[in-house]
Structures are given as C-alpha cells and as structure tokens.
mmCIF file with all atom_site columns, C-alpha atoms in Angstrom:
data_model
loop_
_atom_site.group_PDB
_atom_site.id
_atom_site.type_symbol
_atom_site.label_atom_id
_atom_site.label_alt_id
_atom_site.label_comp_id
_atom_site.label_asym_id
_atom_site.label_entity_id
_atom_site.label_seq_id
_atom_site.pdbx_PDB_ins_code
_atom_site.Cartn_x
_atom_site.Cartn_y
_atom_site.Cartn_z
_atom_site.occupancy
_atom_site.B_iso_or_equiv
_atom_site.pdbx_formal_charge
_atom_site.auth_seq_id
_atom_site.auth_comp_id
_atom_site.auth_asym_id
_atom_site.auth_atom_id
_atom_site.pdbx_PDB_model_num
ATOM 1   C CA . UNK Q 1 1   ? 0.000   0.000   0.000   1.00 46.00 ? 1   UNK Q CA 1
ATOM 2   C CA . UNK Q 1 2   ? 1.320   3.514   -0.993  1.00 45.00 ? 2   UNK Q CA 1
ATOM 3   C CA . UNK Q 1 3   ? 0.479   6.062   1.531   1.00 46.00 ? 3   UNK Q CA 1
ATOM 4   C CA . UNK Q 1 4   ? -0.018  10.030  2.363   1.00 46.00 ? 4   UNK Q CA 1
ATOM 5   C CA . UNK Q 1 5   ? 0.184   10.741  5.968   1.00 46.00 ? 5   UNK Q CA 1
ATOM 6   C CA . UNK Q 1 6   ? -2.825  13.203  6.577   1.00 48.00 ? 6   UNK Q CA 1
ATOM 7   C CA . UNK Q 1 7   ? -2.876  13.568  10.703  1.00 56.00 ? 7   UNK Q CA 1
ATOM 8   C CA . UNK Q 1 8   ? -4.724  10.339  11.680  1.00 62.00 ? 8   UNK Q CA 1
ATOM 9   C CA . UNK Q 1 9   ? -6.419  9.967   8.188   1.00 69.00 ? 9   UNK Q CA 1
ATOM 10  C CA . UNK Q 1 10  ? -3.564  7.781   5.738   1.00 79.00 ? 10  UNK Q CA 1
ATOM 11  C CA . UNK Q 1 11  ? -5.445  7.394   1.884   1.00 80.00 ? 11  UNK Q CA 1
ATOM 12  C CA . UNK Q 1 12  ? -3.676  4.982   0.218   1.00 85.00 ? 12  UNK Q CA 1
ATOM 13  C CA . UNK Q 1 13  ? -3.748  2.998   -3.018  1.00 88.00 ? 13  UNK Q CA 1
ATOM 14  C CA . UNK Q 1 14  ? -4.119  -0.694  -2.989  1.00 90.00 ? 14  UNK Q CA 1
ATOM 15  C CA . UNK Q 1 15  ? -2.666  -2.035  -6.631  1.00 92.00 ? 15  UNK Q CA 1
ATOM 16  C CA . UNK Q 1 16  ? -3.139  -5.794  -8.159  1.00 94.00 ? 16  UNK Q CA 1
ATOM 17  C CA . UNK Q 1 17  ? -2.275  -6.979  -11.440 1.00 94.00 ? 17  UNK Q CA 1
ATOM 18  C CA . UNK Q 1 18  ? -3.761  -9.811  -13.548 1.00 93.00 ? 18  UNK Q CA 1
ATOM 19  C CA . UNK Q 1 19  ? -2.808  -10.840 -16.906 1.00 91.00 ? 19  UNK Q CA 1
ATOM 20  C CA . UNK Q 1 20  ? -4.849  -12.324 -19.432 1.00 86.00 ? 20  UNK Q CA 1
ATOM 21  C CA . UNK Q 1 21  ? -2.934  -15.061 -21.714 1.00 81.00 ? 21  UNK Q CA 1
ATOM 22  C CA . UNK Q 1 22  ? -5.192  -14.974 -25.269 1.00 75.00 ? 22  UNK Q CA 1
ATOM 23  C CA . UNK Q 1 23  ? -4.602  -13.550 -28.394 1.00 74.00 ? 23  UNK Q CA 1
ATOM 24  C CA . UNK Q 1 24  ? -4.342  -9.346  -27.106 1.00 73.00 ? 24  UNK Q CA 1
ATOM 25  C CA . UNK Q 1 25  ? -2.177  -10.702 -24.347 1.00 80.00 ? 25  UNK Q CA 1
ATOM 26  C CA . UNK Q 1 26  ? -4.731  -8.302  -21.673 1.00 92.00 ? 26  UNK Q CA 1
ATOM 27  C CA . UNK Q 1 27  ? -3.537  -6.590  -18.482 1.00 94.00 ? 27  UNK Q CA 1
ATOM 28  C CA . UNK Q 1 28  ? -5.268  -5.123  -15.524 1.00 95.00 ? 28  UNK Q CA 1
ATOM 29  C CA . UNK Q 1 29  ? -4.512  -2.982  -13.099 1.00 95.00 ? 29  UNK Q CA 1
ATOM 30  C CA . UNK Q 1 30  ? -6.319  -3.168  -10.078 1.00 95.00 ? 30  UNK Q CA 1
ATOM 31  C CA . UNK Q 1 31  ? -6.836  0.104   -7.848  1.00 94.00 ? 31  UNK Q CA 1
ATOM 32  C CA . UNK Q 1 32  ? -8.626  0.324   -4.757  1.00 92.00 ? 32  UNK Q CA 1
ATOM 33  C CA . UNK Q 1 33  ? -8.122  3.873   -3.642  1.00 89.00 ? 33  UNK Q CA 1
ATOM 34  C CA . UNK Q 1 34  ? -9.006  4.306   0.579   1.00 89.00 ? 34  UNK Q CA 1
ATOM 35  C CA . UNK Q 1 35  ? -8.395  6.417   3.476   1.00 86.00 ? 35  UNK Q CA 1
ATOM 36  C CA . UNK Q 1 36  ? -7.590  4.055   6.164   1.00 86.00 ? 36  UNK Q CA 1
ATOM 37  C CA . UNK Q 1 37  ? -9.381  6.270   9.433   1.00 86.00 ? 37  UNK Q CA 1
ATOM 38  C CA . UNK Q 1 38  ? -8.006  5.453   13.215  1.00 86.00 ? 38  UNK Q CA 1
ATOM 39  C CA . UNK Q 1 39  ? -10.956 5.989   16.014  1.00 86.00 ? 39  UNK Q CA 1
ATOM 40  C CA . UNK Q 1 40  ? -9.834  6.050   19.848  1.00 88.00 ? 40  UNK Q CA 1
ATOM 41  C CA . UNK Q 1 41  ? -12.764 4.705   21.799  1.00 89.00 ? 41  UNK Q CA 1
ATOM 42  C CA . UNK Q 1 42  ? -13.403 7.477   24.944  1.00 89.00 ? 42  UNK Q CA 1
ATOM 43  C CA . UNK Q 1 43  ? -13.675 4.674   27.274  1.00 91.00 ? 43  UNK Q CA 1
ATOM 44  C CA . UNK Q 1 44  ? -11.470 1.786   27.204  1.00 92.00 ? 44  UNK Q CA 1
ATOM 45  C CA . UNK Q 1 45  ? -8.892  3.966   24.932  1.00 90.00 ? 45  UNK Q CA 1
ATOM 46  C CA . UNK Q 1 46  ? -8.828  1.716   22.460  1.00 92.00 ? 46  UNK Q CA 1
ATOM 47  C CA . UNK Q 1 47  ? -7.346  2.066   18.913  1.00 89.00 ? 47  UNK Q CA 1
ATOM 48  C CA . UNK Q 1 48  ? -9.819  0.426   15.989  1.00 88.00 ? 48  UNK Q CA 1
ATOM 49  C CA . UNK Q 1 49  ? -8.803  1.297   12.155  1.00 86.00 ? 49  UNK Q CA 1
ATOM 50  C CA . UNK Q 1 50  ? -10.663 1.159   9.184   1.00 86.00 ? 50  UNK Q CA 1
ATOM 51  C CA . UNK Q 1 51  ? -11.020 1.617   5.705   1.00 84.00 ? 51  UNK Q CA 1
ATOM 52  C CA . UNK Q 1 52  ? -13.947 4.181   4.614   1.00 84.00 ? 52  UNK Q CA 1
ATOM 53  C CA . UNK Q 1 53  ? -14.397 5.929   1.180   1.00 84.00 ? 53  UNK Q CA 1
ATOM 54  C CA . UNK Q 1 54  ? -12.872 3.165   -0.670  1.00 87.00 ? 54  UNK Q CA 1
ATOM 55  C CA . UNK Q 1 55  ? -13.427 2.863   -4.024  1.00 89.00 ? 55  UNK Q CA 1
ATOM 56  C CA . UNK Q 1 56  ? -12.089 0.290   -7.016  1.00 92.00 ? 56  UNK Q CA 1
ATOM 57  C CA . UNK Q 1 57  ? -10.811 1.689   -10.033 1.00 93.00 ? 57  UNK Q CA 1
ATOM 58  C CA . UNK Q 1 58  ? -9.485  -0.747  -13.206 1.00 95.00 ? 58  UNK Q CA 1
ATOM 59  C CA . UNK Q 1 59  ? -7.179  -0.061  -16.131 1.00 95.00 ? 59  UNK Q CA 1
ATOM 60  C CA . UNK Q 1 60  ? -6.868  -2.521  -18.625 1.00 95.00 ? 60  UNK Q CA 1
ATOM 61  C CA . UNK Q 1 61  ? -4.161  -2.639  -21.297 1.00 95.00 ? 61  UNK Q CA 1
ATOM 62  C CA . UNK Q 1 62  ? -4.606  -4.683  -24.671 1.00 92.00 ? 62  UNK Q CA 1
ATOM 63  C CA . UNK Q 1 63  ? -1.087  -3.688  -25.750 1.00 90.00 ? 63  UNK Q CA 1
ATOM 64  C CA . UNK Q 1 64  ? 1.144   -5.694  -23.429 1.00 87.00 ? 64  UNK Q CA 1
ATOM 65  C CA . UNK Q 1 65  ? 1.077   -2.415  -21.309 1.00 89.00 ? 65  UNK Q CA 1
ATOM 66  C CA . UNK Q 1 66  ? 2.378   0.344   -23.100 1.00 91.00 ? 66  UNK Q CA 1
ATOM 67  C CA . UNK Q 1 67  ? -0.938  1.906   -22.763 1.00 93.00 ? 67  UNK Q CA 1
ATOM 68  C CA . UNK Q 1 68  ? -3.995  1.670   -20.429 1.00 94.00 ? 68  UNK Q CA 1
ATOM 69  C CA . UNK Q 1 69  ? -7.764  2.424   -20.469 1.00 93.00 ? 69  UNK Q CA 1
ATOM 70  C CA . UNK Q 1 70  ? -9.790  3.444   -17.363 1.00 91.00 ? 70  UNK Q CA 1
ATOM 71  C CA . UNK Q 1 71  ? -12.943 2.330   -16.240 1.00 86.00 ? 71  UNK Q CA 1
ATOM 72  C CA . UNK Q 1 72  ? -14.932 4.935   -14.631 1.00 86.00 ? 72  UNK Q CA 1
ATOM 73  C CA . UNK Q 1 73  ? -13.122 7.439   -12.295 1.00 85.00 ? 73  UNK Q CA 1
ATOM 74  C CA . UNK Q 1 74  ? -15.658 8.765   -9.773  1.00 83.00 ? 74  UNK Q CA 1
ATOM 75  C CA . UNK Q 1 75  ? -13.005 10.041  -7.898  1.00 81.00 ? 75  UNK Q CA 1
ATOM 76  C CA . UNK Q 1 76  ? -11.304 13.399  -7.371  1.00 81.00 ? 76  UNK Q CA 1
ATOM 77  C CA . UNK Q 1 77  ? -7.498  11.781  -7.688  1.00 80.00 ? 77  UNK Q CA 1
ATOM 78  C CA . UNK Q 1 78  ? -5.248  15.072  -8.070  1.00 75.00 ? 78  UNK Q CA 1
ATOM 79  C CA . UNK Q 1 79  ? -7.773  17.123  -4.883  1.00 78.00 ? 79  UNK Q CA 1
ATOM 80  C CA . UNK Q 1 80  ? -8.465  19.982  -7.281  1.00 85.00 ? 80  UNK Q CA 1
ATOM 81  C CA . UNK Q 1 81  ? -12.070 19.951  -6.675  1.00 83.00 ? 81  UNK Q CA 1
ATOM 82  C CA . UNK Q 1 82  ? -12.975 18.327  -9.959  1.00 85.00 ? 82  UNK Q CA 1
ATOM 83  C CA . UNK Q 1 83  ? -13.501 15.032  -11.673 1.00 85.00 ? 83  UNK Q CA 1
ATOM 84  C CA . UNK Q 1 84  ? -12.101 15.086  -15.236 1.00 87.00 ? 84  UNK Q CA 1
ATOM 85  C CA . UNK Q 1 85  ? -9.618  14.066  -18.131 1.00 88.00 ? 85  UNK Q CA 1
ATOM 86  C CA . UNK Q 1 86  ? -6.375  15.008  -15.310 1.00 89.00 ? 86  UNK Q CA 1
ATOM 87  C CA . UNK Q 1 87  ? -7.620  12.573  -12.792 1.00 88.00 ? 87  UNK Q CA 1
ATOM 88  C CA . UNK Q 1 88  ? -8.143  9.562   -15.285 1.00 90.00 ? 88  UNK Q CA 1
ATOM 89  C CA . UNK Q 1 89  ? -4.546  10.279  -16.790 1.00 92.00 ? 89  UNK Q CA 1
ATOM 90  C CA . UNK Q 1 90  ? -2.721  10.194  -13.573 1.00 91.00 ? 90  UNK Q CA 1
ATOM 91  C CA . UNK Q 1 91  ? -4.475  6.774   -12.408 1.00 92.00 ? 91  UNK Q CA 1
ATOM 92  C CA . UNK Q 1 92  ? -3.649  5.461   -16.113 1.00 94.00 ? 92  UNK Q CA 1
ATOM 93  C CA . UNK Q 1 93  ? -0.156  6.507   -15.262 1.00 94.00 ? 93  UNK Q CA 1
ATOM 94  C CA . UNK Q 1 94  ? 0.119   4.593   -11.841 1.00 93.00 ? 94  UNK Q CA 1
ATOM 95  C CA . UNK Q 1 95  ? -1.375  2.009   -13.680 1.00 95.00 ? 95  UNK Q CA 1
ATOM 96  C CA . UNK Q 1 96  ? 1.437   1.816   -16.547 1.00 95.00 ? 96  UNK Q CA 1
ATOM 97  C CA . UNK Q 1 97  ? 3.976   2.592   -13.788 1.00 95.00 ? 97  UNK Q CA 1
ATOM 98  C CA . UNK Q 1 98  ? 3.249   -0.228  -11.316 1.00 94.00 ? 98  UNK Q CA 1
ATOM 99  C CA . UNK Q 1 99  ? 2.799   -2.306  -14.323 1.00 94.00 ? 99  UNK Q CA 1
ATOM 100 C CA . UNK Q 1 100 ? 6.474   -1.939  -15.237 1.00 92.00 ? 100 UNK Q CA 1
ATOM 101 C CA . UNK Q 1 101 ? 7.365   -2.315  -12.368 1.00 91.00 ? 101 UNK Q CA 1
ATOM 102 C CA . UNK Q 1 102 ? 5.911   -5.981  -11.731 1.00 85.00 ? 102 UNK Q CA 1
ATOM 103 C CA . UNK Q 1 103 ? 7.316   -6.488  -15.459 1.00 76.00 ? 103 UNK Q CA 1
ATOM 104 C CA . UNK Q 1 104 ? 10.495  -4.730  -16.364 1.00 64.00 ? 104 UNK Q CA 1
#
C-alpha cells in the first residue's frame, strides 16, 4: 500500500495486477483507492482502524502495457475539486507505472 500521511487519516492505493494469456495478451490494473481512518474509543482507549471511502478503479491494457484504459473514475485523484480528463490520466499513469514495475 502507498500512503499520504494526513494527521490520523492515511489514503492509500491498494494495486493488483492480472494478466490475461489470449490472443491481445490483456492486463489489468487493479486500484482500490481508501483512506484508512483510526478511532480512539473514549472509554477503554482503544485504537480500531478502518477503511472508509474506498473505491475500485481498473485499467486494462490490450497492448502488453504500453498503454492503459480506465474504467470509470468517480473520484477526485489530483484534490483539485474536480472530476475530469487530469484525474483519469494520472491513475492510467500509476497504472502503466506499477505495471512496469511488476514487469520490467
């Protein structure tokens, strides 16, 4: 998990890859994008985390990962208040980076 410290709020990025043996020779990119939230009970003081605002984002690549296509991006990735073309292109890029990563 990649990770932004944000006081007790960390979002992070949970990544998986798959590929698909058949004639395109598919691969996709798994994202589930989260904000893992700590609570401190007032009582017994107890720490609990958990994950809220998660969301699952895919990029699939038919070109053995030179390029990717998003799925749907509900999500406001670069915190500029909006949901457009910016936000799919940097989740297309994590996608094509983490890619090459798994498979230099």
């Amino acid at each position: 998990m990649t990770s932004v410290y944000r006081s007790r709020d960390i979002r992070g990025v949970f990544l998986d890859r798959m590929v698909i043996n058949g004639p395109q020779h598919e691969i996709m990119i798994t994202m589930q994008l989260a904000t893992k939230q700590e609570r401190v009970d007032p009582v017994t003081h107890e720490k609990t985390e958990s994950l809220a605002d998660s969301k699952v984002v895919t990029a699939i690549s038919r070109d053995r990962g030179k390029t990717f296509r998003m799925g749907p991006v509900e999500t406001d990735i670069d915190g500029d208040g909006d949901i457009d073309a910016k936000d799919t292109a940097k989740l297309a890029a994590l996608a094509k980076a983490y890619n090459s990563i798994l498979n230099p």
